[in-house]
């Protein structure tokens, strides 16, 4: 079968135009994702604070599923883009199919764990019956039907790797819109549907993921000609699997650390009051409106950097990274301003009907203002870690993540909880981010010297020869 010979746009389009072309659809889809995350909790909060806490406490498990799906997808994306940049189309095809196989296996593992251990997970954290019952219903469905998220993430990465980020936006957008529509219908039993409460939120979530995954599979098979997918490609190839996980595994571990961090923070906070864990859950929903656009831009940046690394074009790599950091910092500054100016409005969205929101506001308003201080520098570390992954240095991203969340954030939170009480805990986030940015700057310098500078010398030598 003939393979495309024309140069991909990632190797020739002007860098700023290319980054925006790649990133804007992903930013749009990420904002839709953030919207449905907030809508999910918004409707659940109208049931009771126990219901909101149940969904918030499920976050570490959901984050773990996303970590495995997205981490594997990062490995697929990096290897696939690099293969295309090197014009190795056979390896690109095998990467796509082996990646799909790995995601399917991962989904089956979480399906088993969700069906078997959901209630145990909640009993470990709390003895409040309402939270345990609501949480068991929610997590059994979300984890037990997790195949949808693994399929949709894989297909998003396949189209991103070839520069078709509009299709990635469609995949995620379809799933998110379906979730948003179904949430109130299934939670409150509208239009003749049964009132499922928290379970309804879970059903809406997995329905959106499954339909989005099916749309993604269709687009990958019919509208992504640079990748030829076939059943025989599902046969595992050791070099492909190891290539995916050389980048993907550190990314999986890095994002999984977020689950450990959230679990640990919940234990520190719930010792004061369950309202504090509700506030922490609300923060994670709200901060997605700030971080998701940056993640969307990163998703557009990674294949550009990986492609041009494979194509030996260092100047395009450097300019793309500088542009990405500039955009990320700008987005984060806007987020900081909003969290400083309107924290009471944001927290007030999650007031349960018939309940006193005084405690929620008293804890939540200072929490949002303090935590958001770290937005001012976080853009640098978020982009830097994606650059490390794109260039095959996932261990550096992992190192930054471990130090920020486990070595600094959790211990500092614990110490501050003992020294300054509940409100002091939130200062651990700015402290941890400063450490992360310092490390990222040191690692960026190292990667430049080891990877990009030699490439520039090689290119200069070839031009002078």
Short mmCIF file of C-alpha atoms in Angstrom, two decimals:
data_model
loop_
_atom_site.label_atom_id
_atom_site.label_comp_id
_atom_site.label_asym_id
_atom_site.label_seq_id
_atom_site.Cartn_x
_atom_site.Cartn_y
_atom_site.Cartn_z
CA UNK A 1 0.00 0.00 0.00
CA UNK A 2 1.40 3.40 -0.94
CA UNK A 3 2.41 5.71 1.89
CA UNK A 4 2.10 9.51 1.93
CA UNK A 5 5.27 11.23 0.73
CA UNK A 6 4.26 14.85 1.29
CA UNK A 7 5.85 16.62 4.25
CA UNK A 8 3.52 16.85 7.24
CA UNK A 9 2.53 20.38 8.29
CA UNK A 10 4.38 19.88 11.58
CA UNK A 11 7.66 20.13 9.70
CA UNK A 12 6.95 23.17 7.50
CA UNK A 13 4.16 25.44 8.86
CA UNK A 14 5.33 28.61 10.72
CA UNK A 15 5.68 27.73 14.40
CA UNK A 16 3.18 30.14 15.95
CA UNK A 17 0.53 29.41 13.34
CA UNK A 18 1.19 25.68 13.71
CA UNK A 19 0.99 25.73 17.51
CA UNK A 20 -2.28 27.63 17.43
CA UNK A 21 -3.58 25.41 14.64
CA UNK A 22 -2.77 22.31 16.67
CA UNK A 23 -3.65 23.66 20.11
CA UNK A 24 -6.85 25.69 19.71
CA UNK A 25 -9.07 22.68 18.92
CA UNK A 26 -7.52 20.85 21.88
CA UNK A 27 -8.02 23.87 24.16
CA UNK A 28 -11.66 24.03 23.09
CA UNK A 29 -12.17 20.34 23.81
CA UNK A 30 -10.39 20.64 27.15
CA UNK A 31 -12.63 23.55 28.15
CA UNK A 32 -15.65 21.45 27.28
CA UNK A 33 -14.15 18.72 29.45
CA UNK A 34 -13.68 21.20 32.31
CA UNK A 35 -17.25 22.38 31.87
CA UNK A 36 -18.68 18.89 32.22
CA UNK A 37 -16.46 18.23 35.26
CA UNK A 38 -17.96 21.24 36.99
CA UNK A 39 -21.51 20.55 35.80
CA UNK A 40 -21.19 17.00 37.20
CA UNK A 41 -20.34 18.26 40.69
CA UNK A 42 -22.75 21.19 40.44
CA UNK A 43 -25.79 18.94 40.02
CA UNK A 44 -24.54 16.37 42.54
CA UNK A 45 -24.01 19.13 45.13
CA UNK A 46 -27.73 19.92 44.93
CA UNK A 47 -28.44 16.49 46.44
CA UNK A 48 -26.37 16.97 49.62
CA UNK A 49 -22.85 17.61 50.87
CA UNK A 50 -22.48 13.84 51.37
CA UNK A 51 -23.18 13.35 47.65
CA UNK A 52 -20.60 16.00 46.72
CA UNK A 53 -18.06 14.42 49.08
CA UNK A 54 -18.71 10.97 47.59
CA UNK A 55 -17.88 12.23 44.10
CA UNK A 56 -14.88 14.20 45.40
CA UNK A 57 -13.43 11.16 47.19
CA UNK A 58 -13.70 9.16 43.96
CA UNK A 59 -11.28 11.56 42.27
CA UNK A 60 -8.08 9.59 43.08
CA UNK A 61 -9.45 6.47 41.36
CA UNK A 62 -10.75 8.42 38.38
CA UNK A 63 -7.42 10.23 38.18
CA UNK A 64 -5.64 6.87 38.24
CA UNK A 65 -7.70 5.65 35.30
CA UNK A 66 -6.97 8.86 33.42
CA UNK A 67 -3.29 8.54 34.35
CA UNK A 68 -3.01 5.09 32.79
CA UNK A 69 -5.07 6.04 29.72
CA UNK A 70 -3.38 9.39 29.07
CA UNK A 71 0.10 8.18 30.08
CA UNK A 72 -0.08 5.32 27.62
CA UNK A 73 -1.50 7.79 25.09
CA UNK A 74 1.48 10.12 25.62
CA UNK A 75 3.81 7.21 24.82
CA UNK A 76 1.77 6.36 21.71
CA UNK A 77 1.74 9.99 20.62
CA UNK A 78 5.48 10.55 21.08
CA UNK A 79 6.56 7.32 19.34
CA UNK A 80 4.01 7.76 16.55
CA UNK A 81 4.93 11.39 15.82
CA UNK A 82 8.64 10.56 15.90
CA UNK A 83 8.10 7.65 13.50
CA UNK A 84 6.20 9.89 11.10
CA UNK A 85 8.93 12.52 11.32
CA UNK A 86 11.46 9.81 10.37
CA UNK A 87 9.14 8.62 7.55
CA UNK A 88 8.99 5.15 9.17
CA UNK A 89 5.34 4.48 8.34
CA UNK A 90 5.44 0.77 9.14
CA UNK A 91 6.51 1.46 12.72
CA UNK A 92 3.86 4.18 12.95
CA UNK A 93 1.14 1.68 11.98
CA UNK A 94 2.34 -0.90 14.50
CA UNK A 95 2.57 1.78 17.20
CA UNK A 96 -1.08 2.70 16.67
CA UNK A 97 -2.35 -0.87 16.94
CA UNK A 98 -0.08 -1.95 19.80
CA UNK A 99 -1.11 1.20 21.66
CA UNK A 100 -4.78 0.34 21.18
CA UNK A 101 -4.14 -3.15 22.54
CA UNK A 102 -2.40 -1.79 25.64
CA UNK A 103 -5.30 0.59 26.35
CA UNK A 104 -7.86 -2.24 26.02
CA UNK A 105 -5.97 -4.40 28.50
CA UNK A 106 -5.73 -1.49 30.94
CA UNK A 107 -9.48 -0.88 30.67
CA UNK A 108 -10.25 -4.49 31.51
CA UNK A 109 -8.09 -4.30 34.65
CA UNK A 110 -9.98 -1.27 35.95
CA UNK A 111 -13.31 -2.85 35.12
CA UNK A 112 -12.48 -5.77 37.42
CA UNK A 113 -11.18 -3.51 40.22
CA UNK A 114 -14.21 -1.23 40.05
CA UNK A 115 -16.70 -4.08 40.31
CA UNK A 116 -14.82 -5.80 43.13
CA UNK A 117 -13.43 -3.07 45.39
CA UNK A 118 -15.52 0.13 45.14
CA UNK A 119 -17.17 -0.17 48.58
CA UNK A 120 -13.92 -1.18 50.28
CA UNK A 121 -12.27 1.94 48.89
CA UNK A 122 -14.81 4.22 50.60
CA UNK A 123 -14.89 2.32 53.90
CA UNK A 124 -11.13 2.86 54.17
CA UNK A 125 -11.63 6.64 54.02
CA UNK A 126 -14.77 7.37 56.03
CA UNK A 127 -17.46 5.85 58.24
CA UNK A 128 -20.18 8.30 57.15
CA UNK A 129 -22.92 6.01 55.70
CA UNK A 130 -24.24 8.53 53.17
CA UNK A 131 -20.81 9.08 51.63
CA UNK A 132 -20.07 5.34 51.53
CA UNK A 133 -23.37 4.44 49.87
CA UNK A 134 -23.32 7.26 47.34
CA UNK A 135 -19.65 6.65 46.61
CA UNK A 136 -20.04 2.92 46.08
CA UNK A 137 -22.80 3.49 43.54
CA UNK A 138 -20.75 6.11 41.72
CA UNK A 139 -17.40 4.33 41.62
CA UNK A 140 -18.80 0.91 40.70
CA UNK A 141 -20.27 2.38 37.53
CA UNK A 142 -17.44 4.76 36.62
CA UNK A 143 -14.67 2.19 37.06
CA UNK A 144 -16.72 -0.86 36.05
CA UNK A 145 -17.50 0.75 32.67
CA UNK A 146 -14.07 2.33 32.18
CA UNK A 147 -13.42 0.91 28.71
CA UNK A 148 -14.96 4.01 27.16
CA UNK A 149 -12.34 6.40 28.52
CA UNK A 150 -9.46 4.18 27.40
CA UNK A 151 -10.86 3.93 23.87
CA UNK A 152 -11.59 7.65 23.56
CA UNK A 153 -8.17 8.71 24.89
CA UNK A 154 -6.36 6.34 22.51
CA UNK A 155 -8.24 7.62 19.48
CA UNK A 156 -7.64 11.23 20.52
CA UNK A 157 -3.89 10.56 20.61
CA UNK A 158 -3.90 8.84 17.23
CA UNK A 159 -5.39 11.85 15.47
CA UNK A 160 -3.29 14.32 17.49
CA UNK A 161 -0.10 12.54 16.42
CA UNK A 162 -0.83 13.29 12.74
CA UNK A 163 -1.81 16.90 13.42
CA UNK A 164 -5.59 16.42 13.15
CA UNK A 165 -6.45 18.02 16.47
CA UNK A 166 -9.89 19.11 15.22
CA UNK A 167 -10.89 15.44 15.28
CA UNK A 168 -9.56 15.14 18.82
CA UNK A 169 -11.80 18.07 19.74
CA UNK A 170 -14.77 16.29 18.16
CA UNK A 171 -14.05 13.07 20.07
CA UNK A 172 -13.84 14.76 23.43
CA UNK A 173 -16.56 17.28 22.65
CA UNK A 174 -19.12 14.62 21.76
CA UNK A 175 -18.50 12.75 25.01
CA UNK A 176 -18.59 15.90 27.13
CA UNK A 177 -21.80 17.27 25.60
CA UNK A 178 -23.57 13.94 26.09
CA UNK A 179 -22.45 13.92 29.73
CA UNK A 180 -23.67 17.47 30.31
CA UNK A 181 -27.08 16.72 28.78
CA UNK A 182 -27.59 13.44 30.64
CA UNK A 183 -26.41 14.67 34.05
CA UNK A 184 -29.55 16.51 35.24
CA UNK A 185 -31.85 14.06 33.45
CA UNK A 186 -30.45 10.99 35.19
CA UNK A 187 -29.58 12.59 38.55
CA UNK A 188 -33.03 14.12 39.13
CA UNK A 189 -35.19 11.81 36.97
CA UNK A 190 -36.39 14.30 34.37
CA UNK A 191 -38.52 13.56 31.29
CA UNK A 192 -39.76 10.26 32.64
CA UNK A 193 -36.33 8.81 33.43
CA UNK A 194 -35.80 7.24 36.87
CA UNK A 195 -34.16 9.41 39.58
CA UNK A 196 -30.72 7.80 39.96
CA UNK A 197 -29.05 10.56 42.02
CA UNK A 198 -25.26 10.05 42.24
CA UNK A 199 -25.48 6.88 40.17
CA UNK A 200 -27.07 9.00 37.43
CA UNK A 201 -23.96 11.19 37.31
CA UNK A 202 -21.86 8.06 36.87
CA UNK A 203 -24.06 6.68 34.08
CA UNK A 204 -23.91 10.06 32.28
CA UNK A 205 -20.11 10.05 32.57
CA UNK A 206 -19.55 6.57 31.15
CA UNK A 207 -22.19 7.05 28.42
CA UNK A 208 -20.31 10.11 27.17
CA UNK A 209 -16.97 8.29 27.30
CA UNK A 210 -18.23 5.23 25.41
CA UNK A 211 -19.94 7.23 22.66
CA UNK A 212 -16.91 9.51 22.36
CA UNK A 213 -14.67 6.44 22.06
CA UNK A 214 -16.81 4.96 19.28
CA UNK A 215 -16.76 8.27 17.39
CA UNK A 216 -12.98 8.35 17.85
CA UNK A 217 -12.57 4.82 16.51
CA UNK A 218 -14.59 5.71 13.42
CA UNK A 219 -12.49 8.84 12.77
CA UNK A 220 -9.22 6.97 13.32
CA UNK A 221 -10.20 4.27 10.85
CA UNK A 222 -11.65 6.49 8.14
CA UNK A 223 -10.14 9.99 8.43
CA UNK A 224 -6.51 9.46 9.48
CA UNK A 225 -4.78 8.22 6.29
CA UNK A 226 -1.20 8.48 7.56
CA UNK A 227 -1.94 5.55 9.87
CA UNK A 228 -3.10 2.26 8.38
CA UNK A 229 -4.84 0.26 11.12
CA UNK A 230 -5.33 -3.50 10.71
CA UNK A 231 -6.11 -6.47 12.97
CA UNK A 232 -2.69 -8.05 12.42
CA UNK A 233 -1.12 -4.95 13.94
CA UNK A 234 -2.63 -5.91 17.32
CA UNK A 235 0.05 -8.59 17.74
CA UNK A 236 2.39 -7.21 20.43
CA UNK A 237 5.86 -6.18 19.28
CA UNK A 238 8.39 -5.91 22.07
CA UNK A 239 10.24 -2.91 20.63
CA UNK A 240 6.98 -1.03 20.08
CA UNK A 241 5.57 -1.75 23.54
CA UNK A 242 8.87 -0.82 25.19
CA UNK A 243 9.03 2.34 23.08
CA UNK A 244 5.52 3.37 24.17
CA UNK A 245 6.18 2.71 27.84
CA UNK A 246 9.65 4.28 27.86
CA UNK A 247 7.78 7.59 27.64
CA UNK A 248 4.35 6.47 28.80
CA UNK A 249 5.26 4.66 32.03
CA UNK A 250 6.91 7.67 33.69
CA UNK A 251 3.88 9.70 32.58
CA UNK A 252 1.52 7.11 34.11
CA UNK A 253 3.45 7.11 37.37
CA UNK A 254 3.67 10.90 37.33
CA UNK A 255 -0.08 11.34 36.94
CA UNK A 256 -0.82 8.51 39.37
CA UNK A 257 1.15 10.42 41.97
CA UNK A 258 -1.67 12.94 41.74
CA UNK A 259 -4.03 10.25 43.03
CA UNK A 260 -1.73 9.57 45.99
CA UNK A 261 -1.49 13.30 46.69
CA UNK A 262 -5.27 13.82 46.61
CA UNK A 263 -5.87 10.75 48.79
CA UNK A 264 -3.31 12.01 51.31
CA UNK A 265 -4.70 15.56 51.28
CA UNK A 266 -8.21 14.22 51.85
CA UNK A 267 -6.99 12.37 54.95
CA UNK A 268 -5.33 15.53 56.29
CA UNK A 269 -8.40 17.67 55.58
CA UNK A 270 -11.11 15.29 56.77
CA UNK A 271 -9.46 15.28 60.20
CA UNK A 272 -10.73 18.87 60.51
CA UNK A 273 -14.13 18.55 58.81
CA UNK A 274 -15.66 16.78 55.83
CA UNK A 275 -16.51 20.24 54.47
CA UNK A 276 -12.78 20.79 53.88
CA UNK A 277 -12.64 17.74 51.61
CA UNK A 278 -15.67 19.08 49.74
CA UNK A 279 -13.82 22.38 49.23
CA UNK A 280 -10.74 20.53 47.99
CA UNK A 281 -12.93 18.62 45.53
CA UNK A 282 -14.52 21.88 44.37
CA UNK A 283 -11.06 23.41 43.84
CA UNK A 284 -10.03 20.52 41.60
CA UNK A 285 -13.14 20.98 39.50
CA UNK A 286 -12.66 24.73 39.20
CA UNK A 287 -8.91 24.70 38.55
CA UNK A 288 -9.54 22.54 35.49
CA UNK A 289 -10.78 25.71 33.73
CA UNK A 290 -7.27 27.12 34.17
CA UNK A 291 -5.16 24.01 33.66
CA UNK A 292 -7.20 22.31 30.92
CA UNK A 293 -6.44 25.01 28.32
CA UNK A 294 -2.74 24.65 29.13
CA UNK A 295 -2.99 20.87 28.87
CA UNK A 296 -4.79 21.33 25.55
CA UNK A 297 -1.97 23.52 24.29
CA UNK A 298 0.53 20.92 25.49
CA UNK A 299 -1.34 18.23 23.58
CA UNK A 300 -0.88 20.36 20.49
CA UNK A 301 2.77 21.06 21.29
CA UNK A 302 3.96 17.49 22.03
CA UNK A 303 3.54 16.06 18.50
CA UNK A 304 5.18 19.19 17.03
CA UNK A 305 8.23 18.80 19.26
CA UNK A 306 8.39 15.02 18.76
CA UNK A 307 7.98 15.29 14.99
CA UNK A 308 10.70 17.92 14.62
CA UNK A 309 12.96 15.96 16.95
CA UNK A 310 12.61 13.00 14.60
CA UNK A 311 13.11 15.29 11.60
CA UNK A 312 16.21 16.92 13.17
CA UNK A 313 14.86 20.48 13.16
CA UNK A 314 16.09 22.03 16.44
CA UNK A 315 15.11 25.63 15.69
CA UNK A 316 11.48 24.63 15.28
CA UNK A 317 11.62 22.78 18.61
CA UNK A 318 13.03 25.78 20.47
CA UNK A 319 10.60 28.30 19.02
CA UNK A 320 7.60 26.03 19.70
CA UNK A 321 8.63 25.53 23.35
CA UNK A 322 9.14 29.27 23.92
CA UNK A 323 5.75 30.06 22.42
CA UNK A 324 4.07 27.39 24.53
CA UNK A 325 5.57 28.71 27.77
CA UNK A 326 4.48 32.25 26.89
CA UNK A 327 0.90 31.20 26.22
CA UNK A 328 0.78 29.02 29.34
CA UNK A 329 1.94 31.81 31.62
CA UNK A 330 -0.65 34.14 30.12
CA UNK A 331 -3.48 31.66 30.72
CA UNK A 332 -2.35 31.08 34.28
CA UNK A 333 -2.24 34.81 35.09
CA UNK A 334 -5.85 35.16 33.94
CA UNK A 335 -6.81 32.19 36.14
CA UNK A 336 -5.05 33.73 39.14
CA UNK A 337 -6.95 36.97 38.68
CA UNK A 338 -10.33 35.21 38.51
CA UNK A 339 -9.66 33.13 41.62
CA UNK A 340 -8.59 36.25 43.54
CA UNK A 341 -11.59 38.33 42.48
CA UNK A 342 -14.51 35.88 42.52
CA UNK A 343 -13.84 32.98 44.95
CA UNK A 344 -17.19 33.45 46.73
CA UNK A 345 -19.07 33.21 43.43
CA UNK A 346 -17.26 30.01 42.47
CA UNK A 347 -17.79 28.34 45.84
CA UNK A 348 -21.43 29.47 45.92
CA UNK A 349 -22.16 27.41 42.80
CA UNK A 350 -21.85 24.24 44.89
CA UNK A 351 -24.19 25.17 47.74
CA UNK A 352 -26.56 22.30 48.49
CA UNK A 353 -30.21 23.32 48.60
CA UNK A 354 -31.57 23.49 52.13
CA UNK A 355 -28.10 23.45 53.70
CA UNK A 356 -26.13 26.27 55.29
CA UNK A 357 -23.25 27.20 52.99
CA UNK A 358 -21.52 29.30 55.67
CA UNK A 359 -18.85 26.72 56.43
CA UNK A 360 -18.31 26.00 52.74
CA UNK A 361 -17.69 29.69 52.02
CA UNK A 362 -15.64 30.29 55.17
CA UNK A 363 -13.24 27.50 54.23
CA UNK A 364 -13.46 27.77 50.46
CA UNK A 365 -12.91 31.48 49.79
CA UNK A 366 -9.46 31.76 51.48
CA UNK A 367 -8.54 28.33 50.10
CA UNK A 368 -9.07 29.38 46.48
CA UNK A 369 -7.21 32.65 46.96
CA UNK A 370 -4.20 31.00 48.60
CA UNK A 371 -3.93 27.97 46.30
CA UNK A 372 -4.22 30.09 43.15
CA UNK A 373 -0.99 31.93 44.00
CA UNK A 374 0.86 28.96 42.50
CA UNK A 375 -0.81 29.60 39.12
CA UNK A 376 1.66 32.47 38.59
CA UNK A 377 4.57 30.06 38.07
CA UNK A 378 2.84 26.76 37.25
CA UNK A 379 2.75 27.41 33.49
CA UNK A 380 6.51 26.96 33.25
CA UNK A 381 6.53 23.57 34.98
CA UNK A 382 3.48 22.22 33.12
CA UNK A 383 4.96 22.98 29.69
CA UNK A 384 8.44 21.85 30.69
CA UNK A 385 7.23 18.40 31.77
CA UNK A 386 5.47 17.91 28.43
CA UNK A 387 8.67 18.88 26.61
CA UNK A 388 10.59 16.24 28.56
CA UNK A 389 8.03 13.62 27.53
CA UNK A 390 8.07 14.66 23.87
CA UNK A 391 11.86 14.29 23.75
CA UNK A 392 11.82 10.89 25.44
CA UNK A 393 12.86 12.06 28.92
CA UNK A 394 9.76 11.04 30.83
CA UNK A 395 11.86 10.25 33.92
CA UNK A 396 12.60 13.96 34.33
CA UNK A 397 8.87 14.73 34.37
CA UNK A 398 8.40 11.95 36.88
CA UNK A 399 11.14 13.36 39.11
CA UNK A 400 9.55 16.82 39.15
CA UNK A 401 6.12 15.37 39.91
CA UNK A 402 7.37 13.16 42.76
CA UNK A 403 9.25 15.99 44.42
CA UNK A 404 6.42 18.49 44.02
CA UNK A 405 3.55 16.32 45.23
CA UNK A 406 5.04 13.71 47.55
CA UNK A 407 8.33 15.13 48.82
CA UNK A 408 7.14 18.73 49.27
CA UNK A 409 3.35 19.18 49.05
CA UNK A 410 2.08 16.42 51.36
CA UNK A 411 4.71 16.81 54.12
CA UNK A 412 4.41 20.61 54.08
CA UNK A 413 0.60 20.29 54.22
CA UNK A 414 0.84 18.00 57.23
CA UNK A 415 3.27 20.29 59.07
CA UNK A 416 1.16 23.37 58.32
CA UNK A 417 -1.98 21.59 59.52
CA UNK A 418 -0.31 21.03 62.89
CA UNK A 419 1.28 24.46 63.15
CA UNK A 420 -1.30 26.79 61.60
CA UNK A 421 -4.52 24.82 61.36
CA UNK A 422 -6.83 24.27 58.39
CA UNK A 423 -6.35 27.59 56.56
CA UNK A 424 -2.55 27.26 56.64
CA UNK A 425 -2.63 23.96 54.72
CA UNK A 426 -3.37 25.68 51.39
CA UNK A 427 0.01 27.48 51.38
CA UNK A 428 1.67 24.14 50.65
CA UNK A 429 0.61 24.48 46.99
CA UNK A 430 2.62 27.66 46.21
CA UNK A 431 5.60 26.29 48.16
CA UNK A 432 5.59 23.03 46.18
CA UNK A 433 5.24 24.82 42.84
CA UNK A 434 8.29 26.99 43.46
CA UNK A 435 10.36 23.82 43.98
CA UNK A 436 8.91 22.36 40.77
CA UNK A 437 9.77 25.41 38.65
CA UNK A 438 13.37 25.48 39.90
CA UNK A 439 13.79 21.81 39.01
CA UNK A 440 12.20 22.27 35.59
CA UNK A 441 14.56 25.10 34.71
CA UNK A 442 17.56 22.97 35.69
CA UNK A 443 16.28 20.00 33.68
CA UNK A 444 15.45 22.14 30.63
CA UNK A 445 19.04 23.35 30.60
CA UNK A 446 20.25 19.74 30.81
CA UNK A 447 17.98 18.56 27.97
CA UNK A 448 19.05 21.46 25.78
CA UNK A 449 22.73 20.61 26.23
CA UNK A 450 22.23 16.86 25.67
CA UNK A 451 19.61 16.82 22.91
CA UNK A 452 19.02 20.12 21.15
CA UNK A 453 22.50 21.70 21.10
CA UNK A 454 24.15 18.63 19.45
CA UNK A 455 21.32 18.59 16.92
CA UNK A 456 21.97 22.27 16.10
CA UNK A 457 25.68 21.49 15.66
CA UNK A 458 24.90 18.59 13.34
CA UNK A 459 22.58 20.72 11.24
CA UNK A 460 25.15 23.54 11.04
CA UNK A 461 27.87 21.06 10.07
CA UNK A 462 25.73 19.56 7.32
CA UNK A 463 24.94 23.03 5.91
CA UNK A 464 28.63 23.99 5.88
CA UNK A 465 29.78 20.70 4.34
#
